[in-house]
Every structure is written in C-alpha cells, then in structure tokens.
Amino acid sequence: GNSVTQMEGPVTLSEEAFLTINCTYTATGYPSLFWYVQYPGEGLQLLLKATKADDKGSNKGFEATYRKETTSFHLEKGSVQVSDSAVYFCALAEYGNKLVFGAGTILRVKS
Amino acid sequence: GAVVSQHPSWVICKSGTSVKIECRSLDFQATTMFWYRQFPKQSLMLMATSNEGSKATYEQGVEKDKFLINHASLTLSTLTVTSAHPEDSSFYICSARVAGEGDTQYFGPGTRLTVL
C-alpha cells in the first residue's frame, strides 16, 4: 500500500538557518504530494503541493520538488523564522483516494 | 483559499452523554468531507469519509454506531460521538475536498473533546 516516511524530529534550528525536512513515499501509481503545517492547538494548513513529477510547490518561502526517480518530496526553506515553529506533515493521495500522512516532524526555531 | 470551519472549538462533557461537532465549508461546496482523530504528538488517523447525501464510509476499527456522521448538505457534515467515554477524548479534525482541485484537502481548525 501507499506510505509516507518523514525524518524524525524534533528539528531545532536557529533563526535564519536553512531548513530541510526529508520526505519519501511509496505509491503504486502517480500520487499528488502535499506538505501541511500544524500550529499548536490548530488544524492543518495546506503549505504547498505538487501533482506531477518535477513540479515544484512553493509558498511563504517554503518549497518542495516532486522527485519521481527518488520518490521524494523534501521540504526546504532558506531562512527560517521563529514563527515557522510547528509540526510539518508530508502526505500523498492518489486520485479519489484518501490522504496518507507521514508521522509529522516537529520544527523548533530559536531566536 | 478554501475555508473550513468547525464548531465548537472545544467541548467538555460528562461520560455517557453525546456530543455533536459541526464541520462547514464556508466558501465552497464540499461533496466529500473527512473526519480525523489526532492523539497528542501523533499524526492524523482517518475515521471516515463522508459523501453528501449518502452513508459515510468508516475506516477499519472505527465504530460507526459510536461515531455517527451525517452529511446532509453540500456545506455541512456533522460528527456525533454517542455515549462518550474518557477514552474518546481527543482532537477531532474535519477536512473537505474542493471540486477541481483533485485530491487536495482543506482542514478545519479542529475540536478538542474532553470527556470527564
């Protein structure tokens, strides 16, 4: 079946550091890939998505590229802020099917 | 972007009572909505898929008689936790798919249920 694997956290960075959160997936077909962010006590917010190979999703300085050859969708940001502290979930879905989530990665950014 | 709301944002109830949680799509029509449960420091667990005008599809291990889902309109789905017990305490989150956006789901802010 489909699955998503994320790097374990927590990831602790200083403000303005470079961020990478690794995400790899297993899927039978050609899924859409997503990154969601969850702030404490809140629901999930869609951060970015990509629907086909080599697509790059980007939003608020975050970006991720759909790499079919490595089955990866790593999240990156060039300079993190304290306000980026949250839990980040990588997820996939194939047409008409449910979202499959990774375990989530806690990001802590120190000032 | 698509906005999904939930009500209430938190609720405390006594053991044995029933609690209803509403999920609304505010600026779009949602033919499909989803209900998730999240335990502290864990990922989301899909409970059921709710399609407007038809019965919900429950995931394996989820008691459909305990977690009643109704999707009576294109903008509203409700989850009723019947005869709640302390082990039902959790964070419940709904989401909805938007027509034309494929598999993208937009999530509500969640409802914190505490059963005493």
JSON list of C-alpha atoms in Angstrom, two decimals:
[
{"chain": "A", "resi": 1, "resn": "GLY", "atom": "CA", "xyz": [0.00, 0.00, 0.00]},
{"chain": "A", "resi": 2, "resn": "ASN", "atom": "CA", "xyz": [0.89, 3.66, -0.11]},
{"chain": "A", "resi": 3, "resn": "SER", "atom": "CA", "xyz": [3.04, 5.11, 2.64]},
{"chain": "A", "resi": 4, "resn": "VAL", "atom": "CA", "xyz": [4.97, 8.23, 3.60]},
{"chain": "A", "resi": 5, "resn": "THR", "atom": "CA", "xyz": [8.15, 8.40, 5.64]},
{"chain": "A", "resi": 6, "resn": "GLN", "atom": "CA", "xyz": [9.38, 11.63, 7.20]},
{"chain": "A", "resi": 7, "resn": "MET", "atom": "CA", "xyz": [12.54, 12.38, 9.08]},
{"chain": "A", "resi": 8, "resn": "GLU", "atom": "CA", "xyz": [12.09, 12.16, 12.81]},
{"chain": "A", "resi": 9, "resn": "GLY", "atom": "CA", "xyz": [12.12, 15.28, 14.89]},
{"chain": "A", "resi": 10, "resn": "PRO", "atom": "CA", "xyz": [12.28, 17.44, 16.65]},
{"chain": "A", "resi": 11, "resn": "VAL", "atom": "CA", "xyz": [14.37, 19.57, 14.37]},
{"chain": "A", "resi": 12, "resn": "THR", "atom": "CA", "xyz": [15.84, 22.51, 16.25]},
{"chain": "A", "resi": 13, "resn": "LEU", "atom": "CA", "xyz": [17.32, 25.43, 14.32]},
{"chain": "A", "resi": 14, "resn": "SER", "atom": "CA", "xyz": [18.42, 28.94, 14.98]},
{"chain": "A", "resi": 15, "resn": "GLU", "atom": "CA", "xyz": [16.61, 31.78, 13.29]},
{"chain": "A", "resi": 16, "resn": "GLU", "atom": "CA", "xyz": [17.73, 32.36, 9.68]},
{"chain": "A", "resi": 17, "resn": "ALA", "atom": "CA", "xyz": [19.11, 28.83, 9.36]},
{"chain": "A", "resi": 18, "resn": "PHE", "atom": "CA", "xyz": [18.42, 26.65, 6.32]},
{"chain": "A", "resi": 19, "resn": "LEU", "atom": "CA", "xyz": [15.70, 24.05, 6.73]},
{"chain": "A", "resi": 20, "resn": "THR", "atom": "CA", "xyz": [15.33, 20.66, 5.13]},
{"chain": "A", "resi": 21, "resn": "ILE", "atom": "CA", "xyz": [12.74, 18.11, 6.20]},
{"chain": "A", "resi": 22, "resn": "ASN", "atom": "CA", "xyz": [13.06, 14.88, 4.29]},
{"chain": "A", "resi": 23, "resn": "CYS", "atom": "CA", "xyz": [10.03, 13.02, 2.96]},
{"chain": "A", "resi": 24, "resn": "THR", "atom": "CA", "xyz": [9.97, 9.87, 0.86]},
{"chain": "A", "resi": 25, "resn": "TYR", "atom": "CA", "xyz": [6.97, 7.95, -0.33]},
{"chain": "A", "resi": 26, "resn": "THR", "atom": "CA", "xyz": [5.83, 4.61, -1.65]},
{"chain": "A", "resi": 27, "resn": "ALA", "atom": "CA", "xyz": [2.95, 4.54, -4.08]},
{"chain": "A", "resi": 28, "resn": "THR", "atom": "CA", "xyz": [1.59, 2.24, -6.72]},
{"chain": "A", "resi": 29, "resn": "GLY", "atom": "CA", "xyz": [0.80, 4.97, -9.23]},
{"chain": "A", "resi": 30, "resn": "TYR", "atom": "CA", "xyz": [1.40, 8.68, -9.62]},
{"chain": "A", "resi": 31, "resn": "PRO", "atom": "CA", "xyz": [0.20, 10.41, -6.49]},
{"chain": "A", "resi": 32, "resn": "SER", "atom": "CA", "xyz": [-0.19, 14.05, -5.66]},
{"chain": "A", "resi": 33, "resn": "LEU", "atom": "CA", "xyz": [2.13, 15.16, -2.87]},
{"chain": "A", "resi": 34, "resn": "PHE", "atom": "CA", "xyz": [1.47, 17.67, -0.12]},
{"chain": "A", "resi": 35, "resn": "TRP", "atom": "CA", "xyz": [3.04, 19.44, 2.80]},
{"chain": "A", "resi": 36, "resn": "TYR", "atom": "CA", "xyz": [0.74, 20.55, 5.60]},
{"chain": "A", "resi": 37, "resn": "VAL", "atom": "CA", "xyz": [1.68, 22.60, 8.67]},
{"chain": "A", "resi": 38, "resn": "GLN", "atom": "CA", "xyz": [0.02, 22.43, 12.07]},
{"chain": "A", "resi": 39, "resn": "TYR", "atom": "CA", "xyz": [0.49, 25.13, 14.68]},
{"chain": "A", "resi": 40, "resn": "PRO", "atom": "CA", "xyz": [-0.19, 24.26, 18.34]},
{"chain": "A", "resi": 41, "resn": "GLY", "atom": "CA", "xyz": [-3.85, 23.64, 19.05]},
{"chain": "A", "resi": 42, "resn": "GLU", "atom": "CA", "xyz": [-4.92, 24.18, 15.45]},
{"chain": "A", "resi": 43, "resn": "GLY", "atom": "CA", "xyz": [-5.93, 22.17, 12.43]},
{"chain": "A", "resi": 44, "resn": "LEU", "atom": "CA", "xyz": [-3.75, 21.58, 9.40]},
{"chain": "A", "resi": 45, "resn": "GLN", "atom": "CA", "xyz": [-2.99, 24.25, 6.83]},
{"chain": "A", "resi": 46, "resn": "LEU", "atom": "CA", "xyz": [-2.02, 23.37, 3.30]},
{"chain": "A", "resi": 47, "resn": "LEU", "atom": "CA", "xyz": [1.51, 24.68, 2.81]},
{"chain": "A", "resi": 48, "resn": "LEU", "atom": "CA", "xyz": [2.22, 23.53, -0.73]},
{"chain": "A", "resi": 49, "resn": "LYS", "atom": "CA", "xyz": [1.55, 20.75, -3.17]},
{"chain": "A", "resi": 50, "resn": "ALA", "atom": "CA", "xyz": [2.74, 19.16, -6.39]},
{"chain": "A", "resi": 51, "resn": "THR", "atom": "CA", "xyz": [0.69, 16.98, -8.66]},
{"chain": "A", "resi": 52, "resn": "LYS", "atom": "CA", "xyz": [3.21, 15.52, -11.09]},
{"chain": "A", "resi": 53, "resn": "ALA", "atom": "CA", "xyz": [6.88, 14.65, -11.40]},
{"chain": "A", "resi": 54, "resn": "ASP", "atom": "CA", "xyz": [9.33, 17.58, -11.45]},
{"chain": "A", "resi": 55, "resn": "ASP", "atom": "CA", "xyz": [6.67, 20.01, -10.26]},
{"chain": "A", "resi": 56, "resn": "LYS", "atom": "CA", "xyz": [7.86, 22.43, -7.59]},
{"chain": "A", "resi": 57, "resn": "GLY", "atom": "CA", "xyz": [5.40, 23.58, -4.98]},
{"chain": "A", "resi": 58, "resn": "SER", "atom": "CA", "xyz": [6.19, 26.81, -3.15]},
{"chain": "A", "resi": 59, "resn": "ASN", "atom": "CA", "xyz": [4.58, 29.07, -0.58]},
{"chain": "A", "resi": 60, "resn": "LYS", "atom": "CA", "xyz": [5.76, 31.53, 2.09]},
{"chain": "A", "resi": 61, "resn": "GLY", "atom": "CA", "xyz": [9.41, 30.81, 1.30]},
{"chain": "A", "resi": 62, "resn": "PHE", "atom": "CA", "xyz": [8.97, 27.05, 1.56]},
{"chain": "A", "resi": 63, "resn": "GLU", "atom": "CA", "xyz": [9.45, 24.84, -1.47]},
{"chain": "A", "resi": 64, "resn": "ALA", "atom": "CA", "xyz": [9.48, 21.16, -2.37]},
{"chain": "A", "resi": 65, "resn": "THR", "atom": "CA", "xyz": [10.10, 19.37, -5.67]},
{"chain": "A", "resi": 66, "resn": "TYR", "atom": "CA", "xyz": [8.34, 16.17, -6.71]},
{"chain": "A", "resi": 67, "resn": "ARG", "atom": "CA", "xyz": [11.17, 13.75, -7.49]},
{"chain": "A", "resi": 68, "resn": "LYS", "atom": "CA", "xyz": [9.82, 10.58, -9.05]},
{"chain": "A", "resi": 69, "resn": "GLU", "atom": "CA", "xyz": [13.23, 8.99, -9.53]},
{"chain": "A", "resi": 70, "resn": "THR", "atom": "CA", "xyz": [13.99, 9.18, -5.81]},
{"chain": "A", "resi": 71, "resn": "THR", "atom": "CA", "xyz": [10.33, 9.07, -4.68]},
{"chain": "A", "resi": 72, "resn": "SER", "atom": "CA", "xyz": [10.95, 12.13, -2.56]},
{"chain": "A", "resi": 73, "resn": "PHE", "atom": "CA", "xyz": [9.34, 15.46, -1.74]},
{"chain": "A", "resi": 74, "resn": "HIS", "atom": "CA", "xyz": [11.72, 17.19, 0.64]},
{"chain": "A", "resi": 75, "resn": "LEU", "atom": "CA", "xyz": [10.64, 20.47, 2.23]},
{"chain": "A", "resi": 76, "resn": "GLU", "atom": "CA", "xyz": [13.14, 23.34, 2.21]},
{"chain": "A", "resi": 77, "resn": "LYS", "atom": "CA", "xyz": [13.31, 26.93, 3.35]},
{"chain": "A", "resi": 78, "resn": "GLY", "atom": "CA", "xyz": [16.29, 29.19, 3.02]},
{"chain": "A", "resi": 79, "resn": "SER", "atom": "CA", "xyz": [15.88, 31.17, 6.22]},
{"chain": "A", "resi": 80, "resn": "VAL", "atom": "CA", "xyz": [13.55, 30.05, 8.98]},
{"chain": "A", "resi": 81, "resn": "GLN", "atom": "CA", "xyz": [11.83, 32.31, 11.48]},
{"chain": "A", "resi": 82, "resn": "VAL", "atom": "CA", "xyz": [10.61, 31.67, 15.00]},
{"chain": "A", "resi": 83, "resn": "SER", "atom": "CA", "xyz": [7.07, 31.83, 13.64]},
{"chain": "A", "resi": 84, "resn": "ASP", "atom": "CA", "xyz": [7.80, 28.74, 11.50]},
{"chain": "A", "resi": 85, "resn": "SER", "atom": "CA", "xyz": [7.88, 26.61, 14.63]},
{"chain": "A", "resi": 86, "resn": "ALA", "atom": "CA", "xyz": [5.17, 24.00, 14.10]},
{"chain": "A", "resi": 87, "resn": "VAL", "atom": "CA", "xyz": [4.59, 20.39, 13.09]},
{"chain": "A", "resi": 88, "resn": "TYR", "atom": "CA", "xyz": [5.03, 19.62, 9.40]},
{"chain": "A", "resi": 89, "resn": "PHE", "atom": "CA", "xyz": [3.25, 16.71, 7.74]},
{"chain": "A", "resi": 90, "resn": "CYS", "atom": "CA", "xyz": [4.10, 15.23, 4.36]},
{"chain": "A", "resi": 91, "resn": "ALA", "atom": "CA", "xyz": [1.21, 13.45, 2.66]},
{"chain": "A", "resi": 92, "resn": "LEU", "atom": "CA", "xyz": [0.21, 11.80, -0.59]},
{"chain": "A", "resi": 93, "resn": "ALA", "atom": "CA", "xyz": [-3.03, 10.96, -2.32]},
{"chain": "A", "resi": 94, "resn": "GLU", "atom": "CA", "xyz": [-3.93, 9.16, -5.48]},
{"chain": "A", "resi": 95, "resn": "TYR", "atom": "CA", "xyz": [-6.99, 10.23, -7.40]},
{"chain": "A", "resi": 96, "resn": "GLY", "atom": "CA", "xyz": [-10.13, 9.68, -5.43]},
{"chain": "A", "resi": 97, "resn": "ASN", "atom": "CA", "xyz": [-8.33, 8.12, -2.52]},
{"chain": "A", "resi": 98, "resn": "LYS", "atom": "CA", "xyz": [-7.66, 9.27, 0.99]},
{"chain": "A", "resi": 99, "resn": "LEU", "atom": "CA", "xyz": [-4.63, 11.23, 2.15]},
{"chain": "A", "resi": 100, "resn": "VAL", "atom": "CA", "xyz": [-1.82, 9.17, 3.59]},
{"chain": "A", "resi": 101, "resn": "PHE", "atom": "CA", "xyz": [0.20, 11.13, 6.14]},
{"chain": "A", "resi": 102, "resn": "GLY", "atom": "CA", "xyz": [3.70, 10.82, 7.44]},
{"chain": "A", "resi": 103, "resn": "ALA", "atom": "CA", "xyz": [4.26, 10.83, 11.19]},
{"chain": "A", "resi": 104, "resn": "GLY", "atom": "CA", "xyz": [4.96, 14.56, 11.27]},
{"chain": "A", "resi": 105, "resn": "THR", "atom": "CA", "xyz": [8.15, 16.46, 12.07]},
{"chain": "A", "resi": 106, "resn": "ILE", "atom": "CA", "xyz": [8.34, 18.98, 14.88]},
{"chain": "A", "resi": 107, "resn": "LEU", "atom": "CA", "xyz": [10.30, 22.10, 13.97]},
{"chain": "A", "resi": 108, "resn": "ARG", "atom": "CA", "xyz": [11.57, 24.40, 16.71]},
{"chain": "A", "resi": 109, "resn": "VAL", "atom": "CA", "xyz": [13.23, 27.66, 15.75]},
{"chain": "A", "resi": 110, "resn": "LYS", "atom": "CA", "xyz": [15.16, 29.55, 18.40]},
{"chain": "A", "resi": 111, "resn": "SER", "atom": "CA", "xyz": [15.75, 33.27, 18.31]},
{"chain": "B", "resi": 1, "resn": "GLY", "atom": "CA", "xyz": [-8.21, 29.57, -0.45]},
{"chain": "B", "resi": 2, "resn": "ALA", "atom": "CA", "xyz": [-10.97, 27.25, 0.67]},
{"chain": "B", "resi": 3, "resn": "VAL", "atom": "CA", "xyz": [-12.09, 27.79, 4.25]},
{"chain": "B", "resi": 4, "resn": "VAL", "atom": "CA", "xyz": [-13.40, 25.08, 6.53]},
{"chain": "B", "resi": 5, "resn": "SER", "atom": "CA", "xyz": [-14.80, 25.84, 9.97]},
{"chain": "B", "resi": 6, "resn": "GLN", "atom": "CA", "xyz": [-15.60, 23.64, 12.93]},
{"chain": "B", "resi": 7, "resn": "HIS", "atom": "CA", "xyz": [-17.84, 24.17, 15.88]},
{"chain": "B", "resi": 8, "resn": "PRO", "atom": "CA", "xyz": [-17.31, 24.02, 18.74]},
{"chain": "B", "resi": 9, "resn": "SER", "atom": "CA", "xyz": [-13.57, 24.56, 19.02]},
{"chain": "B", "resi": 10, "resn": "TRP", "atom": "CA", "xyz": [-13.57, 22.77, 22.35]},
{"chain": "B", "resi": 11, "resn": "VAL", "atom": "CA", "xyz": [-16.11, 20.90, 24.43]},
{"chain": "B", "resi": 12, "resn": "ILE", "atom": "CA", "xyz": [-16.14, 19.24, 27.83]},
{"chain": "B", "resi": 13, "resn": "CYS", "atom": "CA", "xyz": [-18.83, 16.71, 28.58]},
{"chain": "B", "resi": 14, "resn": "LYS", "atom": "CA", "xyz": [-19.71, 14.09, 31.13]},
{"chain": "B", "resi": 15, "resn": "SER", "atom": "CA", "xyz": [-19.25, 10.42, 30.48]},
{"chain": "B", "resi": 16, "resn": "GLY", "atom": "CA", "xyz": [-22.32, 8.88, 28.85]},
{"chain": "B", "resi": 17, "resn": "THR", "atom": "CA", "xyz": [-23.50, 11.99, 27.07]},
{"chain": "B", "resi": 18, "resn": "SER", "atom": "CA", "xyz": [-23.43, 12.64, 23.32]},
{"chain": "B", "resi": 19, "resn": "VAL", "atom": "CA", "xyz": [-21.57, 15.43, 21.62]},
{"chain": "B", "resi": 20, "resn": "LYS", "atom": "CA", "xyz": [-22.11, 16.83, 18.13]},
{"chain": "B", "resi": 21, "resn": "ILE", "atom": "CA", "xyz": [-19.33, 18.51, 16.16]},
{"chain": "B", "resi": 22, "resn": "GLU", "atom": "CA", "xyz": [-20.09, 20.52, 13.04]},
{"chain": "B", "resi": 23, "resn": "CYS", "atom": "CA", "xyz": [-17.86, 20.95, 10.02]},
{"chain": "B", "resi": 24, "resn": "ARG", "atom": "CA", "xyz": [-18.74, 23.59, 7.45]},
{"chain": "B", "resi": 25, "resn": "SER", "atom": "CA", "xyz": [-17.25, 24.61, 4.13]},
{"chain": "B", "resi": 26, "resn": "LEU", "atom": "CA", "xyz": [-17.63, 28.39, 4.11]},
{"chain": "B", "resi": 27, "resn": "ASP", "atom": "CA", "xyz": [-16.85, 29.42, 0.56]},
{"chain": "B", "resi": 28, "resn": "PHE", "atom": "CA", "xyz": [-17.28, 26.28, -1.50]},
{"chain": "B", "resi": 29, "resn": "GLN", "atom": "CA", "xyz": [-19.45, 23.22, -1.83]},
{"chain": "B", "resi": 30, "resn": "ALA", "atom": "CA", "xyz": [-17.95, 20.04, -0.48]},
{"chain": "B", "resi": 31, "resn": "THR", "atom": "CA", "xyz": [-19.28, 16.81, -1.87]},
{"chain": "B", "resi": 32, "resn": "THR", "atom": "CA", "xyz": [-16.75, 14.90, 0.18]},
{"chain": "B", "resi": 33, "resn": "MET", "atom": "CA", "xyz": [-15.66, 15.59, 3.73]},
{"chain": "B", "resi": 34, "resn": "PHE", "atom": "CA", "xyz": [-13.37, 13.63, 6.01]},
{"chain": "B", "resi": 35, "resn": "TRP", "atom": "CA", "xyz": [-13.17, 13.16, 9.76]},
{"chain": "B", "resi": 36, "resn": "TYR", "atom": "CA", "xyz": [-9.87, 12.58, 11.51]},
{"chain": "B", "resi": 37, "resn": "ARG", "atom": "CA", "xyz": [-8.80, 11.96, 15.05]},
{"chain": "B", "resi": 38, "resn": "GLN", "atom": "CA", "xyz": [-5.44, 13.06, 16.40]},
{"chain": "B", "resi": 39, "resn": "PHE", "atom": "CA", "xyz": [-3.81, 11.94, 19.61]},
{"chain": "B", "resi": 40, "resn": "PRO", "atom": "CA", "xyz": [-1.14, 14.10, 21.28]},
{"chain": "B", "resi": 41, "resn": "LYS", "atom": "CA", "xyz": [2.12, 14.23, 19.37]},
{"chain": "B", "resi": 42, "resn": "GLN", "atom": "CA", "xyz": [0.80, 11.87, 16.72]},
{"chain": "B", "resi": 43, "resn": "SER", "atom": "CA", "xyz": [-0.30, 12.02, 13.14]},
{"chain": "B", "resi": 44, "resn": "LEU", "atom": "CA", "xyz": [-3.89, 12.11, 11.97]},
{"chain": "B", "resi": 45, "resn": "MET", "atom": "CA", "xyz": [-5.99, 8.97, 11.88]},
{"chain": "B", "resi": 46, "resn": "LEU", "atom": "CA", "xyz": [-8.75, 8.93, 9.28]},
{"chain": "B", "resi": 47, "resn": "MET", "atom": "CA", "xyz": [-12.02, 7.88, 10.86]},
{"chain": "B", "resi": 48, "resn": "ALA", "atom": "CA", "xyz": [-14.45, 8.13, 7.97]},
{"chain": "B", "resi": 49, "resn": "THR", "atom": "CA", "xyz": [-15.20, 9.62, 4.60]},
{"chain": "B", "resi": 50, "resn": "SER", "atom": "CA", "xyz": [-18.47, 11.48, 4.32]},
{"chain": "B", "resi": 51, "resn": "ASN", "atom": "CA", "xyz": [-20.25, 11.96, 0.99]},
{"chain": "B", "resi": 52, "resn": "GLU", "atom": "CA", "xyz": [-23.17, 14.33, 0.66]},
{"chain": "B", "resi": 53, "resn": "GLY", "atom": "CA", "xyz": [-26.45, 12.50, 0.59]},
{"chain": "B", "resi": 54, "resn": "SER", "atom": "CA", "xyz": [-25.09, 9.05, 1.28]},
{"chain": "B", "resi": 55, "resn": "LYS", "atom": "CA", "xyz": [-23.81, 6.97, 4.16]},
{"chain": "B", "resi": 56, "resn": "ALA", "atom": "CA", "xyz": [-20.33, 7.57, 5.45]},
{"chain": "B", "resi": 57, "resn": "THR", "atom": "CA", "xyz": [-17.56, 5.09, 4.79]},
{"chain": "B", "resi": 58, "resn": "TYR", "atom": "CA", "xyz": [-15.78, 4.17, 8.00]},
{"chain": "B", "resi": 59, "resn": "GLU", "atom": "CA", "xyz": [-12.20, 3.04, 8.34]},
{"chain": "B", "resi": 60, "resn": "GLN", "atom": "CA", "xyz": [-11.46, -0.34, 9.79]},
{"chain": "B", "resi": 61, "resn": "GLY", "atom": "CA", "xyz": [-11.72, -0.36, 13.56]},
{"chain": "B", "resi": 62, "resn": "VAL", "atom": "CA", "xyz": [-13.92, 2.74, 13.81]},
{"chain": "B", "resi": 63, "resn": "GLU", "atom": "CA", "xyz": [-17.31, 2.04, 15.41]},
{"chain": "B", "resi": 64, "resn": "LYS", "atom": "CA", "xyz": [-19.96, 3.51, 13.15]},
{"chain": "B", "resi": 65, "resn": "ASP", "atom": "CA", "xyz": [-22.62, 3.31, 15.84]},
{"chain": "B", "resi": 66, "resn": "LYS", "atom": "CA", "xyz": [-20.46, 5.31, 18.20]},
{"chain": "B", "resi": 67, "resn": "PHE", "atom": "CA", "xyz": [-19.26, 7.93, 15.76]},
{"chain": "B", "resi": 68, "resn": "LEU", "atom": "CA", "xyz": [-22.32, 8.98, 13.78]},
{"chain": "B", "resi": 69, "resn": "ILE", "atom": "CA", "xyz": [-21.61, 11.01, 10.68]},
{"chain": "B", "resi": 70, "resn": "ASN", "atom": "CA", "xyz": [-24.19, 12.93, 8.72]},
{"chain": "B", "resi": 71, "resn": "HIS", "atom": "CA", "xyz": [-23.52, 14.92, 5.54]},
{"chain": "B", "resi": 72, "resn": "ALA", "atom": "CA", "xyz": [-26.93, 16.33, 4.79]},
{"chain": "B", "resi": 73, "resn": "SER", "atom": "CA", "xyz": [-25.87, 19.30, 2.68]},
{"chain": "B", "resi": 74, "resn": "LEU", "atom": "CA", "xyz": [-23.01, 20.37, 0.44]},
{"chain": "B", "resi": 75, "resn": "THR", "atom": "CA", "xyz": [-21.64, 22.64, 3.14]},
{"chain": "B", "resi": 76, "resn": "LEU", "atom": "CA", "xyz": [-22.21, 20.77, 6.37]},
{"chain": "B", "resi": 77, "resn": "SER", "atom": "CA", "xyz": [-21.09, 17.48, 7.87]},
{"chain": "B", "resi": 78, "resn": "THR", "atom": "CA", "xyz": [-21.58, 16.52, 11.49]},
{"chain": "B", "resi": 79, "resn": "LEU", "atom": "CA", "xyz": [-19.87, 14.02, 13.74]},
{"chain": "B", "resi": 80, "resn": "THR", "atom": "CA", "xyz": [-21.76, 12.86, 16.81]},
{"chain": "B", "resi": 81, "resn": "VAL", "atom": "CA", "xyz": [-19.86, 11.00, 19.49]},
{"chain": "B", "resi": 82, "resn": "THR", "atom": "CA", "xyz": [-22.52, 8.92, 21.22]},
{"chain": "B", "resi": 83, "resn": "SER", "atom": "CA", "xyz": [-22.29, 7.82, 24.83]},
{"chain": "B", "resi": 84, "resn": "ALA", "atom": "CA", "xyz": [-18.89, 9.41, 25.15]},
{"chain": "B", "resi": 85, "resn": "HIS", "atom": "CA", "xyz": [-16.28, 7.96, 27.48]},
{"chain": "B", "resi": 86, "resn": "PRO", "atom": "CA", "xyz": [-12.94, 9.33, 28.65]},
{"chain": "B", "resi": 87, "resn": "GLU", "atom": "CA", "xyz": [-11.09, 7.29, 26.02]},
{"chain": "B", "resi": 88, "resn": "ASP", "atom": "CA", "xyz": [-12.96, 9.28, 23.35]},
{"chain": "B", "resi": 89, "resn": "SER", "atom": "CA", "xyz": [-11.18, 12.42, 24.50]},
{"chain": "B", "resi": 90, "resn": "SER", "atom": "CA", "xyz": [-9.16, 13.61, 21.55]},
{"chain": "B", "resi": 91, "resn": "PHE", "atom": "CA", "xyz": [-8.66, 16.29, 18.93]},
{"chain": "B", "resi": 92, "resn": "TYR", "atom": "CA", "xyz": [-11.13, 15.82, 16.07]},
{"chain": "B", "resi": 93, "resn": "ILE", "atom": "CA", "xyz": [-10.40, 17.48, 12.74]},
{"chain": "B", "resi": 94, "resn": "CYS", "atom": "CA", "xyz": [-12.52, 17.58, 9.61]},
{"chain": "B", "resi": 95, "resn": "SER", "atom": "CA", "xyz": [-11.45, 18.32, 6.07]},
{"chain": "B", "resi": 96, "resn": "ALA", "atom": "CA", "xyz": [-13.08, 18.79, 2.69]},
{"chain": "B", "resi": 97, "resn": "ARG", "atom": "CA", "xyz": [-12.15, 18.35, -0.93]},
{"chain": "B", "resi": 98, "resn": "VAL", "atom": "CA", "xyz": [-12.75, 21.15, -3.39]},
{"chain": "B", "resi": 99, "resn": "ALA", "atom": "CA", "xyz": [-14.09, 20.39, -6.85]},
{"chain": "B", "resi": 100, "resn": "GLY", "atom": "CA", "xyz": [-11.43, 21.00, -9.46]},
{"chain": "B", "resi": 101, "resn": "GLU", "atom": "CA", "xyz": [-8.52, 20.68, -7.05]},
{"chain": "B", "resi": 102, "resn": "GLY", "atom": "CA", "xyz": [-8.07, 16.94, -7.27]},
{"chain": "B", "resi": 103, "resn": "ASP", "atom": "CA", "xyz": [-7.05, 15.29, -4.04]},
{"chain": "B", "resi": 104, "resn": "THR", "atom": "CA", "xyz": [-6.27, 18.48, -2.12]},
{"chain": "B", "resi": 105, "resn": "GLN", "atom": "CA", "xyz": [-7.99, 18.58, 1.26]},
{"chain": "B", "resi": 106, "resn": "TYR", "atom": "CA", "xyz": [-8.59, 21.72, 3.30]},
{"chain": "B", "resi": 107, "resn": "PHE", "atom": "CA", "xyz": [-8.78, 21.26, 7.04]},
{"chain": "B", "resi": 108, "resn": "GLY", "atom": "CA", "xyz": [-10.85, 22.80, 9.77]},
{"chain": "B", "resi": 109, "resn": "PRO", "atom": "CA", "xyz": [-9.29, 24.18, 12.94]},
{"chain": "B", "resi": 110, "resn": "GLY", "atom": "CA", "xyz": [-10.18, 21.13, 14.98]},
{"chain": "B", "resi": 111, "resn": "THR", "atom": "CA", "xyz": [-12.34, 20.41, 18.02]},
{"chain": "B", "resi": 112, "resn": "ARG", "atom": "CA", "xyz": [-10.85, 19.43, 21.35]},
{"chain": "B", "resi": 113, "resn": "LEU", "atom": "CA", "xyz": [-13.17, 16.96, 23.12]},
{"chain": "B", "resi": 114, "resn": "THR", "atom": "CA", "xyz": [-12.64, 16.19, 26.79]},
{"chain": "B", "resi": 115, "resn": "VAL", "atom": "CA", "xyz": [-14.87, 13.59, 28.41]},
{"chain": "B", "resi": 116, "resn": "LEU", "atom": "CA", "xyz": [-14.90, 13.61, 32.19]}
]
